[in-house]
XYZ file of C-alpha atoms in Angstrom:
708
model
C 121.737 130.268 109.520
C 120.993 133.988 109.586
C 117.943 133.443 107.428
C 116.686 130.656 109.694
C 117.274 132.726 112.824
C 115.328 135.577 111.302
C 112.355 133.237 110.900
C 112.339 132.054 114.484
C 113.477 135.197 116.364
C 112.110 138.170 114.433
C 110.780 141.113 116.404
C 109.575 143.251 113.497
C 107.887 142.796 110.157
C 110.361 140.930 107.949
C 110.584 139.475 104.452
C 112.571 136.270 103.957
C 113.687 135.234 100.480
C 114.770 131.662 99.722
C 115.457 131.249 96.045
C 112.375 132.713 94.364
C 110.227 132.112 97.459
C 109.241 135.139 99.547
C 107.722 134.606 102.973
C 106.419 137.131 105.484
C 106.207 136.985 109.266
C 104.756 139.441 111.718
C 105.528 140.234 115.325
C 103.734 142.227 118.005
C 105.231 144.069 120.982
C 103.701 144.173 124.482
C 105.188 145.960 127.540
C 108.554 146.201 125.833
C 108.698 142.493 124.975
C 108.382 141.072 121.431
C 106.600 137.783 120.691
C 106.231 136.050 117.311
C 102.824 134.743 116.198
C 103.278 130.923 116.440
C 100.684 130.105 113.762
C 102.395 132.414 111.283
C 105.774 130.842 112.042
C 104.438 127.293 111.525
C 102.770 128.383 108.294
C 106.057 129.911 107.056
C 107.970 126.768 108.004
C 105.468 124.632 106.099
C 105.818 126.827 103.014
C 109.591 126.504 103.052
C 109.464 122.753 103.694
C 107.045 122.234 100.795
C 109.302 124.398 98.631
C 112.288 122.151 99.378
C 110.298 118.971 98.745
C 108.917 120.264 95.449
C 111.949 122.012 93.991
C 114.931 120.400 95.681
C 115.754 117.021 97.219
C 114.325 115.188 100.182
C 117.717 115.256 101.909
C 117.903 119.048 101.568
C 114.421 119.284 103.051
C 115.629 117.170 105.980
C 118.579 119.520 106.571
C 116.155 122.439 106.809
C 113.805 120.443 109.039
C 116.630 119.533 111.464
C 117.427 123.231 111.952
C 113.922 124.001 113.210
C 113.862 124.161 117.034
C 111.018 122.012 118.421
C 109.197 121.365 115.085
C 105.436 121.263 115.216
C 103.903 117.808 114.801
C 102.415 118.862 111.437
C 105.958 119.415 110.106
C 106.908 115.913 111.247
C 103.873 114.585 109.382
C 104.930 116.321 106.150
C 108.358 114.687 106.362
C 106.851 111.275 107.151
C 104.690 111.482 104.056
C 107.675 112.513 101.902
C 109.851 109.633 103.151
C 107.084 107.078 102.598
C 106.288 108.468 99.135
C 109.955 107.920 98.207
C 109.919 104.397 99.723
C 112.373 105.385 102.471
C 110.307 103.719 105.135
C 113.103 103.040 107.634
C 113.924 106.764 107.885
C 110.222 107.598 108.194
C 109.785 105.204 111.120
C 112.948 106.523 112.805
C 111.653 110.099 112.506
C 108.193 109.073 113.699
C 109.678 107.642 116.901
C 111.300 111.033 117.555
C 107.996 112.964 117.610
C 107.548 114.111 121.223
C 103.783 114.552 121.050
C 102.137 112.474 118.335
C 98.658 113.411 117.215
C 96.207 111.100 115.440
C 97.125 112.604 112.049
C 100.785 111.638 112.428
C 99.806 108.100 113.484
C 97.491 107.760 110.485
C 100.130 109.173 108.137
C 102.724 106.672 109.385
C 100.319 103.743 109.009
C 99.413 104.888 105.504
C 103.126 105.224 104.652
C 103.822 101.637 105.773
C 100.974 100.366 103.624
C 102.196 102.429 100.667
C 105.564 100.672 100.998
C 103.890 97.263 101.369
C 104.876 96.741 105.028
C 101.664 95.288 106.432
C 103.248 93.968 109.642
C 104.579 97.364 110.756
C 101.328 99.074 109.778
C 99.310 96.670 111.907
C 101.764 96.997 114.793
C 101.484 100.795 114.747
C 97.703 100.540 114.549
C 97.680 98.352 117.650
C 99.980 100.831 119.473
C 97.744 103.842 118.796
C 96.456 105.331 122.056
C 93.312 106.618 120.382
C 91.928 105.427 117.046
C 89.447 107.365 114.925
C 87.299 106.090 112.066
C 89.973 107.523 109.738
C 92.553 105.230 111.368
C 90.385 102.180 110.816
C 89.512 103.200 107.248
C 93.172 103.909 106.396
C 94.234 100.424 107.460
C 91.265 98.698 105.804
C 91.788 100.573 102.534
C 95.538 99.867 102.541
C 95.053 96.158 103.157
C 92.541 95.947 100.334
C 94.917 97.705 97.951
C 97.549 95.094 98.819
C 95.073 92.251 98.229
C 94.771 91.180 101.891
C 90.995 91.003 101.669
C 90.228 88.635 104.553
C 92.166 90.689 107.124
C 90.533 93.868 105.833
C 87.109 92.231 106.218
C 87.859 91.247 109.800
C 88.949 94.782 110.678
C 85.924 96.319 108.987
C 83.485 94.225 110.995
C 85.543 94.763 114.173
C 84.889 98.517 113.978
C 82.360 100.028 116.343
C 79.116 100.180 114.329
C 78.656 103.754 115.499
C 82.053 104.743 114.070
C 81.604 102.793 110.840
C 80.712 105.757 108.654
C 79.843 105.843 104.961
C 83.511 106.411 103.999
C 84.460 103.108 105.632
C 81.696 101.285 103.765
C 82.795 102.919 100.497
C 86.406 101.883 101.082
C 85.334 98.276 101.590
C 83.158 98.248 98.441
C 85.953 99.811 96.401
C 88.412 97.240 97.760
C 86.138 94.305 96.952
C 85.763 95.544 93.353
C 89.486 96.188 93.051
C 90.125 92.554 93.978
C 87.518 91.187 91.586
C 84.999 90.244 94.300
C 82.019 91.978 92.733
C 79.383 89.762 94.374
C 80.765 90.603 97.826
C 80.756 94.282 96.898
C 77.110 94.105 95.819
C 76.148 92.254 98.999
C 77.842 94.879 101.155
C 76.355 97.689 99.070
C 72.858 96.383 99.748
C 73.638 96.152 103.502
C 74.717 99.803 103.763
C 72.544 101.715 106.245
C 72.934 104.896 104.196
C 74.490 105.572 100.803
C 75.930 108.772 99.413
C 76.640 109.582 95.772
C 80.196 108.234 96.199
C 78.778 104.845 97.241
C 76.675 104.641 94.087
C 79.496 105.809 91.825
C 81.921 103.360 93.424
C 79.554 100.437 92.850
C 78.821 101.425 89.244
C 82.516 101.866 88.472
C 83.446 98.577 90.165
C 80.886 96.601 88.190
C 81.947 98.223 84.926
C 85.658 97.547 85.499
C 84.936 93.901 86.269
C 83.056 93.238 83.037
C 79.585 93.671 84.544
C 78.639 96.742 82.507
C 75.007 95.699 82.108
C 74.610 95.340 85.888
C 76.396 98.689 86.305
C 73.679 100.382 84.237
C 71.016 98.714 86.385
C 72.651 100.213 89.492
C 72.849 103.597 87.743
C 69.124 103.414 87.013
C 68.431 102.499 90.665
C 70.510 105.478 91.807
C 68.450 107.895 89.734
C 65.200 106.213 90.827
C 66.182 106.627 94.501
C 66.463 110.388 94.018
C 70.261 110.614 94.167
C 71.641 113.146 91.677
C 74.616 111.582 89.944
C 77.923 113.400 90.273
C 80.225 113.953 87.322
C 82.058 110.776 88.397
C 78.781 108.840 88.338
C 77.957 110.163 84.874
C 81.395 109.175 83.613
C 81.022 105.648 85.045
C 77.555 105.260 83.530
C 78.714 106.442 80.111
C 81.702 104.093 80.275
C 79.402 101.129 80.934
C 77.021 102.163 78.140
C 79.960 102.478 75.717
C 81.292 99.005 76.491
C 78.027 97.186 75.791
C 76.908 99.645 73.070
C 73.774 100.573 75.041
C 73.049 103.523 72.777
C 69.641 104.511 74.113
C 70.769 104.235 77.738
C 73.764 106.414 76.939
C 71.483 109.049 75.405
C 69.416 109.016 78.612
C 72.580 109.574 80.655
C 73.490 112.431 78.300
C 70.063 113.952 78.965
C 70.628 113.559 82.713
C 73.934 115.389 82.375
C 72.156 118.193 80.524
C 69.442 118.486 83.193
C 71.857 118.445 86.133
C 74.020 121.268 84.833
C 76.093 122.449 81.934
C 78.161 119.352 81.116
C 80.149 121.390 78.579
C 82.264 122.797 81.406
C 83.237 119.349 82.757
C 86.147 117.925 80.746
C 85.688 114.350 81.946
C 81.961 114.216 81.176
C 82.657 115.729 77.738
C 85.409 113.176 77.073
C 83.163 110.302 78.194
C 80.375 111.475 75.881
C 82.818 111.630 72.941
C 84.029 108.109 73.757
C 80.479 106.796 74.144
C 79.297 108.103 70.780
C 82.510 106.931 69.110
C 82.075 103.392 70.434
C 78.502 103.409 69.113
C 79.803 104.419 65.652
C 78.118 107.827 65.900
C 81.068 110.014 64.952
C 78.907 112.978 63.946
C 77.468 113.071 67.461
C 80.952 112.641 68.949
C 82.240 115.594 66.911
C 79.222 117.666 67.938
C 79.897 116.978 71.619
C 83.554 117.894 71.100
C 82.550 121.140 69.392
C 80.127 122.027 72.211
C 82.641 121.335 74.991
C 83.829 124.599 76.519
C 86.824 123.198 78.376
C 88.905 121.074 76.002
C 91.873 119.607 77.849
C 94.115 116.778 76.676
C 91.562 114.185 77.849
C 88.830 115.567 75.576
C 91.171 115.858 72.578
C 92.453 112.321 73.129
C 88.888 110.985 73.322
C 88.146 112.399 69.849
C 91.510 111.236 68.487
C 90.920 107.699 69.785
C 87.323 107.701 68.553
C 88.395 108.566 65.003
C 90.926 105.728 65.035
C 88.376 103.294 66.464
C 86.069 104.092 63.530
C 88.894 103.608 60.973
C 89.025 107.346 60.287
C 92.793 107.391 60.611
C 93.442 110.436 58.450
C 90.941 112.416 60.516
C 92.578 111.097 63.696
C 95.997 112.348 62.632
C 94.466 115.686 61.651
C 93.000 115.937 65.172
C 96.453 115.182 66.588
C 98.071 117.814 64.367
C 95.513 120.457 65.402
C 95.921 119.507 69.044
C 99.667 120.100 68.775
C 99.183 123.329 66.820
C 97.091 125.029 69.485
C 99.464 123.966 72.257
C 97.604 121.096 73.942
C 100.385 118.836 75.215
C 99.660 115.179 74.307
C 99.792 112.494 76.982
C 100.728 108.834 76.564
C 97.215 107.885 75.425
C 97.293 110.641 72.779
C 100.561 109.372 71.328
C 99.379 105.754 71.439
C 96.185 106.565 69.525
C 98.084 108.630 66.956
C 100.608 105.824 66.423
C 97.777 103.302 66.070
C 96.354 105.448 63.260
C 99.774 105.482 61.594
C 99.629 101.670 61.734
C 96.147 101.729 60.233
C 97.423 103.805 57.322
C 100.781 101.976 57.195
C 102.237 105.479 57.091
C 105.813 105.204 58.303
C 106.706 108.839 57.575
C 103.990 110.238 59.850
C 104.908 107.636 62.430
C 108.487 108.900 62.433
C 107.298 112.492 62.920
C 105.238 111.435 65.934
C 108.190 109.398 67.223
C 110.272 112.588 67.168
C 107.644 114.347 69.329
C 107.657 111.375 71.715
C 111.436 111.688 72.096
C 111.155 115.448 72.735
C 108.754 114.775 75.606
C 110.851 111.937 77.033
C 108.099 109.321 76.713
C 109.951 106.848 74.478
C 111.129 104.747 77.417
C 107.598 104.274 78.791
C 106.016 100.878 78.256
C 102.768 102.303 76.925
C 104.130 104.584 74.180
C 107.224 102.434 73.620
C 105.020 99.431 72.894
C 102.988 101.430 70.366
C 106.196 102.469 68.610
C 107.303 98.824 68.454
C 103.978 97.880 66.828
C 104.138 100.806 64.392
C 107.648 100.005 63.165
C 106.901 96.267 62.974
C 103.730 96.707 60.943
C 105.397 99.202 58.609
C 108.181 96.715 57.823
C 111.035 98.057 59.974
C 111.667 95.326 62.509
C 115.200 96.474 63.399
C 113.847 99.871 64.495
C 111.129 98.082 66.476
C 113.709 96.061 68.404
C 115.793 99.199 68.979
C 112.803 101.005 70.512
C 112.013 97.955 72.646
C 115.523 97.932 74.098
C 114.976 101.507 75.282
C 111.836 100.701 77.309
C 112.690 100.954 80.996
C 110.118 98.684 82.630
C 109.248 95.856 80.267
C 105.960 94.153 81.121
C 104.721 90.920 79.573
C 102.802 93.111 77.090
C 106.070 94.789 76.005
C 107.782 91.424 75.520
C 104.807 89.992 73.613
C 104.703 93.032 71.327
C 108.310 92.656 70.187
C 108.113 88.833 70.007
C 105.002 88.924 67.791
C 106.531 91.716 65.685
C 109.735 89.759 65.065
C 107.699 86.623 64.342
C 105.788 88.450 61.583
C 109.124 89.165 59.920
C 110.279 85.550 60.260
C 113.113 86.443 62.633
C 112.947 83.112 64.444
C 116.340 83.292 66.158
C 115.634 86.820 67.378
C 112.355 85.617 68.867
C 114.017 82.749 70.729
C 116.732 85.074 72.034
C 114.091 87.536 73.255
C 112.154 84.711 74.927
C 115.282 83.605 76.788
C 115.866 87.182 77.968
C 112.248 87.365 79.074
C 112.619 84.250 81.214
C 115.933 85.464 82.674
C 114.244 88.671 83.756
C 111.566 86.552 85.450
C 108.672 87.839 83.369
C 106.044 85.098 83.196
C 104.984 84.312 79.599
C 101.316 83.993 78.714
C 99.213 82.593 75.876
C 100.131 85.434 73.514
C 103.821 84.675 74.082
C 103.255 81.072 72.997
C 101.361 82.168 69.875
C 104.261 84.460 68.927
C 106.844 81.727 69.514
C 104.991 79.135 67.432
C 104.392 81.696 64.697
C 108.128 82.455 64.578
C 108.977 78.751 64.399
C 106.428 78.239 61.625
C 107.835 81.079 59.510
C 111.439 80.029 60.119
C 111.072 76.269 59.623
C 112.139 75.453 63.213
C 110.106 72.297 63.713
C 112.087 70.804 66.623
C 112.115 74.123 68.499
C 108.347 74.360 68.059
C 107.851 70.857 69.420
C 109.933 71.655 72.510
C 108.118 74.954 73.101
C 104.680 73.397 72.669
C 105.614 70.594 75.077
C 107.054 73.079 77.602
C 103.913 75.222 77.642
C 101.735 72.118 77.776
C 103.382 71.298 81.112
C 103.304 74.929 82.322
C 100.246 75.245 84.542
C 100.136 79.031 84.312
C 99.309 78.871 80.582
C 96.308 76.941 79.264
C 96.621 75.697 75.694
C 93.803 77.069 73.529
C 92.478 76.183 70.097
C 94.595 79.041 68.663
C 97.751 77.401 70.034
C 96.830 74.063 68.475
C 96.154 75.820 65.143
C 99.620 77.382 65.311
C 101.255 74.013 66.045
C 99.325 72.382 63.191
C 100.634 75.148 60.938
C 104.234 74.455 62.022
C 103.883 70.735 61.366
C 102.043 71.255 58.101
C 104.555 73.698 56.646
C 107.329 71.263 57.532
C 105.564 68.525 55.567
C 104.531 66.511 58.644
C 100.912 66.298 57.488
C 100.069 62.972 59.125
C 101.415 64.190 62.481
C 99.507 67.452 62.056
C 96.254 65.592 61.347
C 96.851 63.306 64.322
C 97.357 66.348 66.569
C 94.047 67.789 65.374
C 92.239 64.538 66.113
C 93.781 64.320 69.617
C 92.951 67.881 70.697
C 91.227 68.115 74.107
C 88.695 70.529 72.614
C 86.802 70.397 69.316
C 88.855 71.737 66.417
C 87.302 74.759 64.734
C 87.585 75.807 61.083
C 90.778 77.789 61.807
C 92.611 74.585 62.798
C 91.397 72.650 59.748
C 92.254 75.591 57.458
C 95.835 75.517 58.753
C 96.010 71.838 57.800
C 94.330 72.431 54.416
C 96.756 75.253 53.595
C 99.696 72.944 54.335
C 98.180 70.281 52.087
C 98.020 72.808 49.254
C 101.704 73.617 49.754
C 102.715 69.939 49.702
C 100.078 68.782 47.146
C 98.542 66.179 49.472
C 95.034 65.747 48.072
C 93.889 62.950 50.417
C 94.439 64.889 53.661
C 93.223 68.081 51.969
C 89.853 66.573 51.110
C 89.350 65.320 54.663
C 90.226 68.741 56.056
C 87.970 70.520 53.549
C 85.025 68.264 54.405
C 85.425 69.095 58.095
C 85.480 72.814 57.274
C 82.366 72.638 55.093
C 80.526 70.802 57.898
C 81.127 73.813 60.161
C 81.144 76.623 57.572
C 79.464 75.632 54.293
C 80.294 79.033 52.756
C 83.963 79.231 53.770
C 85.546 80.957 50.759
C 89.128 80.226 51.925
C 88.521 76.465 51.826
C 86.997 76.643 48.316
C 89.917 78.715 47.035
C 92.563 76.437 48.569
C 90.953 73.325 47.066
C 90.588 75.056 43.706
C 94.251 76.088 43.757
C 95.313 72.570 44.737
C 93.463 71.085 41.757
C 94.666 73.853 39.418
C 98.331 73.339 40.360
C 97.884 69.686 39.275
C 96.097 70.752 36.051
C 92.887 69.042 37.154
C 90.699 71.627 35.463
C 87.477 69.614 35.609
C 87.592 69.610 39.427
C 88.464 73.329 39.372
C 85.385 74.025 37.261
C 83.176 72.028 39.645
C 84.429 73.974 42.666
C 83.928 77.327 40.943
C 80.436 76.283 39.875
C 79.603 75.305 43.441
C 80.962 78.627 44.720
C 78.766 80.503 42.264
C 75.699 78.454 43.201
C 76.252 79.087 46.928
C 77.046 82.756 46.441
C 80.618 82.361 47.713
C 82.880 85.121 46.415
C 86.662 84.854 46.279
C 88.489 87.805 47.763
C 90.412 89.478 44.924
C 94.142 89.824 45.402
C 95.305 93.397 45.898
C 98.536 95.182 46.769
C 99.174 98.732 47.915
C 101.804 101.099 49.178
C 101.524 104.383 51.050
C 103.428 107.437 49.838
C 103.138 110.890 51.441
C 100.070 109.795 53.370
C 98.205 108.510 50.295
C 97.436 104.836 49.678
C 97.948 103.553 46.108
C 96.086 100.272 45.575
C 96.429 97.822 42.675
C 94.507 94.735 41.540
C 95.887 92.106 39.172
C 96.261 93.569 35.638
C 94.919 96.854 37.019
C 94.831 99.845 34.636
C 92.979 102.365 36.804
C 95.976 104.244 38.215
C 96.822 107.680 36.683
C 100.382 106.457 36.002
C 99.264 103.217 34.339
C 101.235 103.740 31.110
C 104.495 104.431 32.938
C 103.847 101.518 35.344
C 103.418 99.043 32.471
C 106.474 100.450 30.686
C 108.457 99.854 33.878
C 107.108 96.299 34.082
C 108.158 95.627 30.486
C 111.653 96.890 31.274
C 111.756 94.697 34.412
C 110.506 91.712 32.388
C 113.342 92.144 29.920
C 115.908 92.409 32.723
C 114.416 89.350 34.447
C 114.866 87.236 31.315
C 118.461 88.451 31.040
C 118.940 87.222 34.618
C 117.676 83.747 33.671
C 114.133 84.069 35.048
C 111.598 81.570 33.691
C 107.934 81.992 34.773
C 106.613 79.112 36.889
C 103.308 78.439 35.180
C 101.904 76.252 37.956
C 101.098 79.511 39.783
C 98.935 80.741 36.887
C 95.820 79.013 38.144
C 93.812 79.303 34.944
C 93.228 76.845 32.070
C 94.712 79.032 29.324
C 97.608 78.938 26.857
C 101.239 79.276 27.986
C 101.603 82.852 26.696
C 98.495 83.944 28.577
C 99.745 82.293 31.751
C 103.003 84.217 31.541
C 101.097 87.463 30.981
C 98.838 86.758 33.989
C 101.881 86.206 36.192
C 103.602 89.354 34.897
C 100.742 91.609 35.986
C 100.094 90.329 39.505
C 99.148 93.165 41.837
C 102.403 93.145 43.834
C 104.435 93.626 40.650
C 102.311 96.639 39.655
C 102.810 98.123 43.135
C 106.592 97.577 42.963
C 106.773 99.200 39.517
C 104.867 102.214 40.843
C 107.183 102.360 43.860
C 110.240 102.384 41.603
C 108.760 105.306 39.656
C 107.685 107.318 42.698
C 110.480 106.982 45.250
C 114.066 108.123 45.515
C 116.569 105.792 43.890
C 118.182 103.527 46.478
C 115.351 103.848 49.018
C 113.367 100.904 50.383
C 110.023 100.073 48.775
C 107.392 98.622 51.133
C 104.370 96.895 49.579
C 101.401 95.368 51.404
C 99.326 92.477 49.992
C 96.069 90.986 51.263
C 96.832 87.426 50.099
C 99.918 85.239 50.249
C 102.503 86.118 47.584
C 102.731 83.391 44.938
C 105.921 81.392 44.386
C 106.560 82.842 40.945
C 106.300 86.446 42.136
C 108.531 85.566 45.094
C 111.243 84.369 42.676
C 110.774 87.400 40.418
C 110.944 89.959 43.258
C 114.223 88.471 44.514
C 115.712 89.145 41.099
C 114.058 92.583 40.840
C 115.667 93.684 44.114
C 119.054 92.691 42.709
C 118.408 94.397 39.349
C 117.375 97.785 40.822
C 119.811 97.583 43.787
C 117.076 98.262 46.309
C 115.522 96.540 49.294
C 111.925 95.575 48.555
C 109.720 94.684 51.539
C 106.483 92.791 50.869
C 104.021 92.020 53.632
C 101.572 89.338 52.559
C 98.873 87.583 54.589
C 101.499 85.268 56.068
C 104.541 87.383 56.958
C 106.997 90.081 55.912
C 109.479 89.333 53.132
C 112.644 91.441 52.931
C 114.140 91.103 49.439
C 117.720 92.328 49.069
C 120.714 91.385 46.894
C 118.798 88.562 45.218
C 117.706 86.770 48.393
C 114.674 86.894 50.716
C 114.690 86.996 54.502
C 112.317 84.016 54.567
C 114.963 81.765 53.019
C 112.298 80.661 50.494
C 110.294 79.194 53.359
C 106.858 80.749 53.839
């Protein structure tokens, strides 16, 4: 109390200390009487109030405010804003009613606070009660209504304004609101009606078009702005570069870069520099992007993140992680986008160790619970073969959006964790998060990889009746895959024929793949013919038909297919497997002898082969799809790329640790049987991600339950 009294009743120069805050007030004396400068007192009170709001709690700030005799209206306004910002609208309104002499700023602040809290009715009521409205009052209400999506009421208010008072800021607010609600045509119409436009008007229109997928039109408006003699601001340059990046308008982007150079030194503007880096990165001009980055004088986190993201976008993941490391080294604190881009590059390299290091930095900064970074961590762990860690991270995300749920559902589906996926979907529905098309794809994928045919039928039927989700050709392909893997080939073919849209090659390939699994030549030939009608050079269809004939020892048909492939220039993708150790990828082809450790790898394979025979393993020669002798078939199977990768992993990793191998094609049945036994022999978990799913081999069994 003594401190407060000294503020309001000082008669000499005094210094008041509150915490680390030091405030000064001055007094003057006239004819023996002392009087305090009122403007200085109000300024001091504002400083203290802001100090409480910034460094302490809102309730503590209110205690201080209540001790001020006859607070100035500006102090009331500060408190109103604070209450509204913290969504304590009832207390804000109660305090507002206590203001003895309300000025237009306090009215506007209260209206804005109501709109911030979503209370349109109270905002409109206060607006109607205002004794005197300014253009700011009108614009505040119009802008707030547009932000809440009440476009028609905002339109009515805008046109109800006195034309004299309808300044350029009001027009800009309306254009911005139209664009924010996806009504680009209305925004363009209003833009053309504007009696006068400032640079904000142009920038707002360009940005609105770009954000609504009209990037080409945005560049037309940018060109018109320059032609009309308006010098683009840094915001306008950023919007123009963003539009050019999205549609890869390289030459237009270079012209905008030249404009930035002519208008001033762009190197000092972080956002223009970042936009230029992004533009050149999107246009696959990484040398130019790096040059811009090097020329930029002010490199904040936005500029660093632009280069980091650009490297990842151009599949330069090692360079991206080096950028991230350098960024951390010099003390630039990463933001959520920085971490997301770095984690995406870890996914691109399948480098779990680096991903874990970045995860540790995320935890230090307290960003793990955010949906943006949390989702990237879920993807990273899922793609690197650690689904349990992915689910654990997901559980720690505070606000789970549909994107968060889809990320973990798709991740679990890739690992064949069908029951986990269904449990997550039930939780999603209980939390009233509306599923979308990606959710359905993840659910059907999980059912397909887990053999849950009846569940898939129920889910497909449920979403078919759900009006919020439209079934696409991808969904039908997923359902065909479920039916086909379960052996219901006739039902799968009937579903394809009854689709409301024309089936593409992806749908027929799903059916053809199932036919190969179940050796149904009749349906396979019909599916293959449909594929060749649409894509005569579809290598996947040729390979599947060749494998189907080879598994039945119909070598004449195999020879015909291979001859046709050669004549048409169709090349089969060679099978390859790889694993990443200490940031380096080690890749193997079938019977590969190019690796520096080849001799040791083959010695390890011979030892494994001996142990496999002791365990009762007999090679399944139907998976050696070549017309050769039995001994050669066994040798071909023994040196498949995934086996070479596993042997290398056993040589290069700590005993007892998990080995994670990636493969570009589906693992064959014989290798699947062999790897189950290998995992048991070496007492390790072996994770193999093929083109279909993740397989977790441990203690002689696979997580897929021999269903893939």
